[in-house]
mmCIF file of C-alpha atoms and ligand atoms in Angstrom:
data_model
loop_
_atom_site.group_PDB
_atom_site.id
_atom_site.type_symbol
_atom_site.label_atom_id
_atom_site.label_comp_id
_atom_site.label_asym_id
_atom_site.label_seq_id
_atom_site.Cartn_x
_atom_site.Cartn_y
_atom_site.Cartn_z
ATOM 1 C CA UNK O 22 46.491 -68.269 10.462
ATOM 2 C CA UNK O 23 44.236 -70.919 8.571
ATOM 3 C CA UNK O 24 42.714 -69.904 5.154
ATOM 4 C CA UNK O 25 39.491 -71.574 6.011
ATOM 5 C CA UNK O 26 36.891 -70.358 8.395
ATOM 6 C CA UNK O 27 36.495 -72.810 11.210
ATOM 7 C CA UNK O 28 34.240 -70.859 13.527
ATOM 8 C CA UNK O 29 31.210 -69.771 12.370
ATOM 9 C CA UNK O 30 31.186 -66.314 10.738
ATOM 10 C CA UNK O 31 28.481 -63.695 11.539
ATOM 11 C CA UNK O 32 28.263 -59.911 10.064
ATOM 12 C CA UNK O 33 27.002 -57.567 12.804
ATOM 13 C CA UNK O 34 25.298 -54.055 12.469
ATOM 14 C CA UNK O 35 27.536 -51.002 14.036
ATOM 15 C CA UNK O 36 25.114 -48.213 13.619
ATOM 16 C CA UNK O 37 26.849 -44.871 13.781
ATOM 17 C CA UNK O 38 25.995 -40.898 12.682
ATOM 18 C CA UNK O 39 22.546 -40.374 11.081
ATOM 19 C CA UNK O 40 22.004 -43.466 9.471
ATOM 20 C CA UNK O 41 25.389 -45.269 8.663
ATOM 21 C CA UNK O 42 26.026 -48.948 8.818
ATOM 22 C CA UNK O 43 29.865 -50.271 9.974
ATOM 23 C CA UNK O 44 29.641 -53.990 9.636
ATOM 24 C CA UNK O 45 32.133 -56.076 11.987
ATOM 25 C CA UNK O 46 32.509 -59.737 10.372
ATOM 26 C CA UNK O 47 34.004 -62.111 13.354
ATOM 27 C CA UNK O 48 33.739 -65.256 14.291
ATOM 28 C CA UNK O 49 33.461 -64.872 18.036
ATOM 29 C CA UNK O 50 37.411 -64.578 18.471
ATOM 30 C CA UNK O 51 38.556 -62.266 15.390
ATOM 31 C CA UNK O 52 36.605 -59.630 13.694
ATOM 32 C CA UNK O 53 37.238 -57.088 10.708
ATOM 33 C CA UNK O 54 35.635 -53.794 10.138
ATOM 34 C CA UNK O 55 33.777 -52.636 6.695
ATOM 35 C CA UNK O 56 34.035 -49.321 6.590
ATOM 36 C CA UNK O 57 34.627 -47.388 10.033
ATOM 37 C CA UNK O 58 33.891 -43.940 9.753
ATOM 38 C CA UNK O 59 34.237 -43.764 13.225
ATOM 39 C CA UNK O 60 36.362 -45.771 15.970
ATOM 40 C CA UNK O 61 34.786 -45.400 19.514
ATOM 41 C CA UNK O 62 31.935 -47.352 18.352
ATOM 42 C CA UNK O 63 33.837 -50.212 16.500
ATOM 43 C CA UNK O 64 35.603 -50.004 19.799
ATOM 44 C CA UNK O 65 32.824 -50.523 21.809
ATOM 45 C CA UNK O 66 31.727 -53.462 19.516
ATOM 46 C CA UNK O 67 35.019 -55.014 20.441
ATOM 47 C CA UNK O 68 35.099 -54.682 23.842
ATOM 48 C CA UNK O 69 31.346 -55.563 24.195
ATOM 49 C CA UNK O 70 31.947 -58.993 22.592
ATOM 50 C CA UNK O 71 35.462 -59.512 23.252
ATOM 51 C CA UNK O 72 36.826 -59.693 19.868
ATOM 52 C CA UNK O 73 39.915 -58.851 18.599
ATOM 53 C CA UNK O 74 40.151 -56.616 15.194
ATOM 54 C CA UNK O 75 42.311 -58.208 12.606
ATOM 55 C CA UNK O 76 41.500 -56.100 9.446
ATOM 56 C CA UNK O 77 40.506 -52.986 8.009
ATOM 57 C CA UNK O 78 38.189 -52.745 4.517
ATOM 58 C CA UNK O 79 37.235 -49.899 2.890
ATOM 59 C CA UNK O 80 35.367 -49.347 0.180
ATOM 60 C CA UNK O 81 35.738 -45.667 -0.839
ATOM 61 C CA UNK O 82 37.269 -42.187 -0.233
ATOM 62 C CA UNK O 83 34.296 -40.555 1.979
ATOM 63 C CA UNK O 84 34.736 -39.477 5.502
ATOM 64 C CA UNK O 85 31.924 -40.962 6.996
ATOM 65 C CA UNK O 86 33.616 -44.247 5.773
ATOM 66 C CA UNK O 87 37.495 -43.775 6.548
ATOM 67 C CA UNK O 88 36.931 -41.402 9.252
ATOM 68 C CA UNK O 89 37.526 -44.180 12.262
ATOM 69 C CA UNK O 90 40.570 -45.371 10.825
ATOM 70 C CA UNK O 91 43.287 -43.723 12.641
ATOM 71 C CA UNK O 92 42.151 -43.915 16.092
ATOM 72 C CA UNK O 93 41.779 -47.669 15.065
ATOM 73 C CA UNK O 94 45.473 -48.199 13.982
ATOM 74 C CA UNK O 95 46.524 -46.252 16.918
ATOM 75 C CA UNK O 96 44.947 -48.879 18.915
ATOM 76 C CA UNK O 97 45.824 -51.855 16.699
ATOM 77 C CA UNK O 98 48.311 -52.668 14.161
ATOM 78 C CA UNK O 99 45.856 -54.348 11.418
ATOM 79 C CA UNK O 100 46.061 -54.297 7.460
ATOM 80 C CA UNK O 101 43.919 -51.901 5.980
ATOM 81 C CA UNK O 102 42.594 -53.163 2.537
ATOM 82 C CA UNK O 103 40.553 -50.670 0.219
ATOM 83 C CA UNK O 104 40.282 -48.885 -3.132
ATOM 84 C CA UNK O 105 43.738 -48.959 -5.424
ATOM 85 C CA UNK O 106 42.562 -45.558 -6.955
ATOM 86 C CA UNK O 107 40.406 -43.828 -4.595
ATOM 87 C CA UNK O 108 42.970 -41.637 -2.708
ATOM 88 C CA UNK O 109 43.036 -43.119 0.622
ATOM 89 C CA UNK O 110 46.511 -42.734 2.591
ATOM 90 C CA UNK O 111 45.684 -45.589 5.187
ATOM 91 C CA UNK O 112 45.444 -47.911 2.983
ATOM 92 C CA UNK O 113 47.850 -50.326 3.154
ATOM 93 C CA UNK O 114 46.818 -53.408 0.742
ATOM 94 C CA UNK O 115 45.517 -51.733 -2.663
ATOM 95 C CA UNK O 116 43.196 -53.752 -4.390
ATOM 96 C CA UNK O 117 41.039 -53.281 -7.685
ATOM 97 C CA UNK O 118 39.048 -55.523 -10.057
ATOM 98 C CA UNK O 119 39.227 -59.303 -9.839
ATOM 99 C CA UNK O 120 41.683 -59.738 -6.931
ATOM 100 C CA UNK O 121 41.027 -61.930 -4.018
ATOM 101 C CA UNK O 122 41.837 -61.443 -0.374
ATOM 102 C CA UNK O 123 41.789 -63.898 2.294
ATOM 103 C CA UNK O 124 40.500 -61.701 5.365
ATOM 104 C CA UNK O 125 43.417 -62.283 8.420
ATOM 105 C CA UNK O 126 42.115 -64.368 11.171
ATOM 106 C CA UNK O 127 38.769 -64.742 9.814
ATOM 107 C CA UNK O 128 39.681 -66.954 6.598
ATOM 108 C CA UNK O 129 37.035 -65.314 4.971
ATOM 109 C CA UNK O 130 37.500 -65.492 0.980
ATOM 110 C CA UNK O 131 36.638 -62.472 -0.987
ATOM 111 C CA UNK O 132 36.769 -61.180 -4.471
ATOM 112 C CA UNK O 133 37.119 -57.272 -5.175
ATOM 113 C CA UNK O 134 34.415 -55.426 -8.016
ATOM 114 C CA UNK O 135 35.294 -52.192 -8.743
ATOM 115 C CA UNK O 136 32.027 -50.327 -9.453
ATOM 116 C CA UNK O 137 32.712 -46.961 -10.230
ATOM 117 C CA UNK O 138 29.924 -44.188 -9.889
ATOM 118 C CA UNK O 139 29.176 -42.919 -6.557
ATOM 119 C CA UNK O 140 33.345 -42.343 -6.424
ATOM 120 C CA UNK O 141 35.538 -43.393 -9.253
ATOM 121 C CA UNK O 142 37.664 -45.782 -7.287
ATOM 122 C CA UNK O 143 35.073 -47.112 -5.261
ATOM 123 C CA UNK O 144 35.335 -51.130 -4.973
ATOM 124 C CA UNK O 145 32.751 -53.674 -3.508
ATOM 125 C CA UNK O 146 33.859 -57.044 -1.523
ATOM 126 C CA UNK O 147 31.766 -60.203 -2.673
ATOM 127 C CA UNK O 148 32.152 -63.459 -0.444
ATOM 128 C CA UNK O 149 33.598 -66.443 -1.561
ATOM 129 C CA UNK O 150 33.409 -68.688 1.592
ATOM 130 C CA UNK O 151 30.567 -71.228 1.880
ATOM 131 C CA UNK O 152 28.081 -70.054 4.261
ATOM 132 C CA UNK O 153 28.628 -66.864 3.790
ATOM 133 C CA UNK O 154 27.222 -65.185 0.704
ATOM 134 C CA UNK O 155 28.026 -61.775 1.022
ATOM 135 C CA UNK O 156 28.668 -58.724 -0.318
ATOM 136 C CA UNK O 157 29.832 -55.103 1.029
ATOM 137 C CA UNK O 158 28.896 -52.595 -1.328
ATOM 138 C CA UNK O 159 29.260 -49.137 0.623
ATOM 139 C CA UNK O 160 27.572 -46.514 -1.266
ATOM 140 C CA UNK O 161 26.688 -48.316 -4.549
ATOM 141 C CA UNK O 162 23.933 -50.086 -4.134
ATOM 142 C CA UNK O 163 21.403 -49.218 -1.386
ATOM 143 C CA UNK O 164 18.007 -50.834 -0.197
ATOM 144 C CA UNK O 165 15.774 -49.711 -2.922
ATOM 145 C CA UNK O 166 17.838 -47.330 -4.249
ATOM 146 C CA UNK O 167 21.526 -46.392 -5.018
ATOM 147 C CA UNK O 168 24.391 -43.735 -3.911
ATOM 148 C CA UNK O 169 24.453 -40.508 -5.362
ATOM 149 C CA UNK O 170 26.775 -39.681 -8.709
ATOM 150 C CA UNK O 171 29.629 -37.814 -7.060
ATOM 151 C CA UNK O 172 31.913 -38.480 -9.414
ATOM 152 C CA UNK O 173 31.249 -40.964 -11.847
ATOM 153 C CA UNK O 174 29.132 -40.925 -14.538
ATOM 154 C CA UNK O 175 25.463 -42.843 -15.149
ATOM 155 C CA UNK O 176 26.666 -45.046 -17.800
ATOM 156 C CA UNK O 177 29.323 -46.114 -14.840
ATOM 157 C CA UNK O 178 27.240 -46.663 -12.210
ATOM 158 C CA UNK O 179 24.276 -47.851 -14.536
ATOM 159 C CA UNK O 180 27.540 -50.798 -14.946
ATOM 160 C CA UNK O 181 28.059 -50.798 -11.352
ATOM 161 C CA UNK O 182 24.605 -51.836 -10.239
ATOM 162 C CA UNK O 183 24.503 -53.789 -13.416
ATOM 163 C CA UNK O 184 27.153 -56.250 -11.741
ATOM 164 C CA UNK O 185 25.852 -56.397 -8.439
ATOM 165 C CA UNK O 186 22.768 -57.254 -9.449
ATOM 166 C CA UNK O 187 24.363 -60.285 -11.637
ATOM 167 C CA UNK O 188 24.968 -61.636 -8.516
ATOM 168 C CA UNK O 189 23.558 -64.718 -6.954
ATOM 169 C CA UNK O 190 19.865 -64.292 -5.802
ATOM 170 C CA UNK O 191 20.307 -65.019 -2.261
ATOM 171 C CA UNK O 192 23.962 -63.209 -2.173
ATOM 172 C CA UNK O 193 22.767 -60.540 0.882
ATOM 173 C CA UNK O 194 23.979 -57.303 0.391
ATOM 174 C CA UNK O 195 25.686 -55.105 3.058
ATOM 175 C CA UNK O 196 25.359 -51.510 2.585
ATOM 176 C CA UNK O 197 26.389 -48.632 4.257
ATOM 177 C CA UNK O 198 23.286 -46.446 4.803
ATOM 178 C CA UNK O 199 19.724 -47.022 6.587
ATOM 179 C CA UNK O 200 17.942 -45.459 3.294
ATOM 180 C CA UNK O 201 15.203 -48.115 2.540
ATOM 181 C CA UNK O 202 11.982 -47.182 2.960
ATOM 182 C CA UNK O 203 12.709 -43.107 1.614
ATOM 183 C CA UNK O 204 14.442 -45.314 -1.708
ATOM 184 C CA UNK O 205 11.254 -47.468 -1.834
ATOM 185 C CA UNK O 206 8.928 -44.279 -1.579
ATOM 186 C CA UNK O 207 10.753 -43.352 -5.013
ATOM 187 C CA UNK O 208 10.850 -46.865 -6.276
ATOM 188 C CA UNK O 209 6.832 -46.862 -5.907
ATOM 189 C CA UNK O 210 6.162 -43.212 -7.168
ATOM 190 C CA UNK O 211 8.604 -44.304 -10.168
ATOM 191 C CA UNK O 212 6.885 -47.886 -10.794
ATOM 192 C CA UNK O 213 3.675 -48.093 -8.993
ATOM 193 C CA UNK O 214 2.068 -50.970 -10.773
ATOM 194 C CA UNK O 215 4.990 -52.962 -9.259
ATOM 195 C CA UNK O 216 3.022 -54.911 -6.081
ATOM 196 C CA UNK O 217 6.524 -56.081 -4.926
ATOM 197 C CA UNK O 218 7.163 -52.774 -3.620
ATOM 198 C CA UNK O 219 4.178 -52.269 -1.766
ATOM 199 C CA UNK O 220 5.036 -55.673 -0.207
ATOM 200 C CA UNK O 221 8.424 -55.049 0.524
ATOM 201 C CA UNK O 222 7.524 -51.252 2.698
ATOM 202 C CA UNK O 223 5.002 -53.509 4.773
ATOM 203 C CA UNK O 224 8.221 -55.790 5.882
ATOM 204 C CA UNK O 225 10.754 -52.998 5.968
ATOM 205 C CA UNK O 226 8.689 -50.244 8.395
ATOM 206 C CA UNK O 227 7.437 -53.584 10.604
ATOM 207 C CA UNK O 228 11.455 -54.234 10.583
ATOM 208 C CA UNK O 229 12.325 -50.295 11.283
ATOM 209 C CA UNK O 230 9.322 -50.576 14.176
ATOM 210 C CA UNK O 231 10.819 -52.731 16.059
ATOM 211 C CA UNK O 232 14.227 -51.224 15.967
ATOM 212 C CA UNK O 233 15.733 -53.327 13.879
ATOM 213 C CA UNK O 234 17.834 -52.882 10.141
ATOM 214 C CA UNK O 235 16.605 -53.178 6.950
ATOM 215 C CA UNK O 236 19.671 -54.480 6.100
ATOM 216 C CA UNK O 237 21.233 -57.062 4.562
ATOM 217 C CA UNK O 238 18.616 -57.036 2.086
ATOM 218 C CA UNK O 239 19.196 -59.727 -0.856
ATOM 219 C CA UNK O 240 20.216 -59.277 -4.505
ATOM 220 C CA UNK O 241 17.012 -60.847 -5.687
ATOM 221 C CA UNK O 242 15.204 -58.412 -3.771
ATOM 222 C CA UNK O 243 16.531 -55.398 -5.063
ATOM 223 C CA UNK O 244 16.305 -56.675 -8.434
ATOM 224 C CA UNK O 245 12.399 -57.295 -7.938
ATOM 225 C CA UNK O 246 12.050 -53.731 -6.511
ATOM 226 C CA UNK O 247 15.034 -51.294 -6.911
ATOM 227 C CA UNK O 248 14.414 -49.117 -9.651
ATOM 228 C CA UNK O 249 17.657 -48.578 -10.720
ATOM 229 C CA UNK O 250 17.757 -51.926 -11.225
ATOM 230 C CA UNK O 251 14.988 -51.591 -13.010
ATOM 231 C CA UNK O 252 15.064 -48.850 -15.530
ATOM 232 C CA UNK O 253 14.679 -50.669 -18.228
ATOM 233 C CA UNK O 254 10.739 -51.699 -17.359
ATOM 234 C CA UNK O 255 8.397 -49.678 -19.929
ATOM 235 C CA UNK O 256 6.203 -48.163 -16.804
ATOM 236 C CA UNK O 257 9.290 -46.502 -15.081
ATOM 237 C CA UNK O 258 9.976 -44.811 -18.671
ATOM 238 C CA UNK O 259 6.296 -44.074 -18.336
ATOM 239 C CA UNK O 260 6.620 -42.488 -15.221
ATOM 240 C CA UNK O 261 9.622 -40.247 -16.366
ATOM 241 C CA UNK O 262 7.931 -39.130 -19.484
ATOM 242 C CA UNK O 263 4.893 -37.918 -17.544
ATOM 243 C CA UNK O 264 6.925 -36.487 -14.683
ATOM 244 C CA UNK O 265 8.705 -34.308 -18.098
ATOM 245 C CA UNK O 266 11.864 -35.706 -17.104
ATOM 246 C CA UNK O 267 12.306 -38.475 -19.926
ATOM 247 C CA UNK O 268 11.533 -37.905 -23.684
ATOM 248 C CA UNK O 269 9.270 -40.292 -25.495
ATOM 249 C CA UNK O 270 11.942 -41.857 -27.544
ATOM 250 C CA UNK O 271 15.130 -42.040 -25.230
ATOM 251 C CA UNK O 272 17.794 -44.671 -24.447
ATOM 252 C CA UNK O 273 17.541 -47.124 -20.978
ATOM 253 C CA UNK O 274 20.702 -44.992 -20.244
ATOM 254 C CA UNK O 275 18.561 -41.532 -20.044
ATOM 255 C CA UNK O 276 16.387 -43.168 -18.042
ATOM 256 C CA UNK O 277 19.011 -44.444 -15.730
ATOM 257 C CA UNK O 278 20.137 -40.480 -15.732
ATOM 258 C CA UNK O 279 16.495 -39.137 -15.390
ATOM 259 C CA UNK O 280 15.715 -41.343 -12.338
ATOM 260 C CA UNK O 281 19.306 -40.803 -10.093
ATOM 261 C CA UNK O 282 18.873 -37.339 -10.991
ATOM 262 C CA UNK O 283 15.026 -37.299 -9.927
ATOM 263 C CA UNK O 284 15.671 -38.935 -6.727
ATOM 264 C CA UNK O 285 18.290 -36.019 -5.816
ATOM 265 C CA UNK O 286 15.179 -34.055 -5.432
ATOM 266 C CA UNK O 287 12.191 -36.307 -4.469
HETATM 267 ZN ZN1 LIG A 8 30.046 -42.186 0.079
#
């Protein structure tokens, strides 16, 4: 199969559960799933636009994320990339930090991040094809927000974010959840002299009216509005101190803490 893309390549939405995202990359002949925590309606995406699944990529351990993938290589005999060090059987290509993958029959180029936090093996995929600046994050970072500490620590997935949010401005970021506009309730309670929030929860409920995904949202968006992206800004320390969650004097990393712990509750 050719290493470079030469139909166009489009990401679509596969909502599925509550409020889960699968995302099928394809180019109108091929596609890959990110993510299938469950088959029948990855199956239905196929059918619906006649594609044919050449790849399987995970990002971590959870079920909601993995839980598709057998009745998916009963039906087709696809690699599964994912996590070297997240414990998932179906995996069949182990990756971790730095490596690249060339996705089958999509010749779409992408580098592997490992950004430990929400689980400590979970990787992200980042785009490397022209045209296509993407990355699939999972449960790392959300719109506005960010997964929950299962079983890393903050200073890991304070590092986590931190790299995502290196990435290019206009890179458009894939994740796994439809969490947005609760995240950016937080992100303005936390930092509500920040006008880019209030901005951003006009576009995203006028989005969610109409039916449609927050998501992709952008890297330079979530680092003008996601506050943990953010904790370092002196009114989000404010805000913790007065909420008694924060002492006067503390490091960017307790705030980091304060504010994932925080938003458990909110
Ligand atoms: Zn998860």
């Amino acid at each position: 199969m050719p290493n470079l893309p030469s139909r166009a390549l489009r990401v679509l939405a596969i909502p599925a559960f509550e409020n889960n995202y699968l995302w099928l990359v394809h180019d109108g002949v091929h596609a890959a799933v990110v993510d299938p925590g469950a088959a029948a309606p990855v199956q239905a995406a196929l059918a619906q636009h006649h594609l044919t699944l050449t790849a399987i990529l995970l990002t971590h351990h959870h079920p909601d994320h993995i839980g598709g993938v057998p009745a998916l290589l009963a039906a087709h005999h696809v690699p599964v990339f994912g996590p070297r060090h997240d414990g998932i059987a179906a995996v069949t290509l182990a990756l971790g930090d730095a490596e690249r993958i060339t996705v089958p029959g999509l010749g779409l180029a992408l580098r592997v991040l490992d950004v430990p936090g929400h689980t400590l093996g979970h990787i992200a995929y980042v785009s490397e094809t022209a045209g296509a600046p993407w990355l699939f994050c999972g449960d790392t970072l959300f719109g506005g927000g960010c997964g929950r500490l299962f079983e890393g620590t903050p200073a890991q997935l304070r590092d986590s974010l931190a790299r995502l949010g290196a990435l290019p401005g206009d890179t458009e970021v894939y994740c796994a959840h439809e969490y947005t506009l609760a995240n950016l309730r937080f992100a303005q309670a936390v930092e509500p002299g920040n006008p880019a929030i209030g901005r951003r929860i006009a576009l995203e409920a006028a989005k969610r009216e109409r039916g449609q995904p927050t998501i992709p949202s952008t890297i330079d968006l979530e680092n003008s509005t996601n506050p943990f992206l953010r904790y370092r800004e002196a009114e989000i320390a404010e805000q913790l101190v007065k909420a008694g969650r924060l002492a006067p004097d503390a490091e960017p990393l307790q705030a980091f803490a304060a504010l994932r712990t925080w938003k458990n509750s909110f």
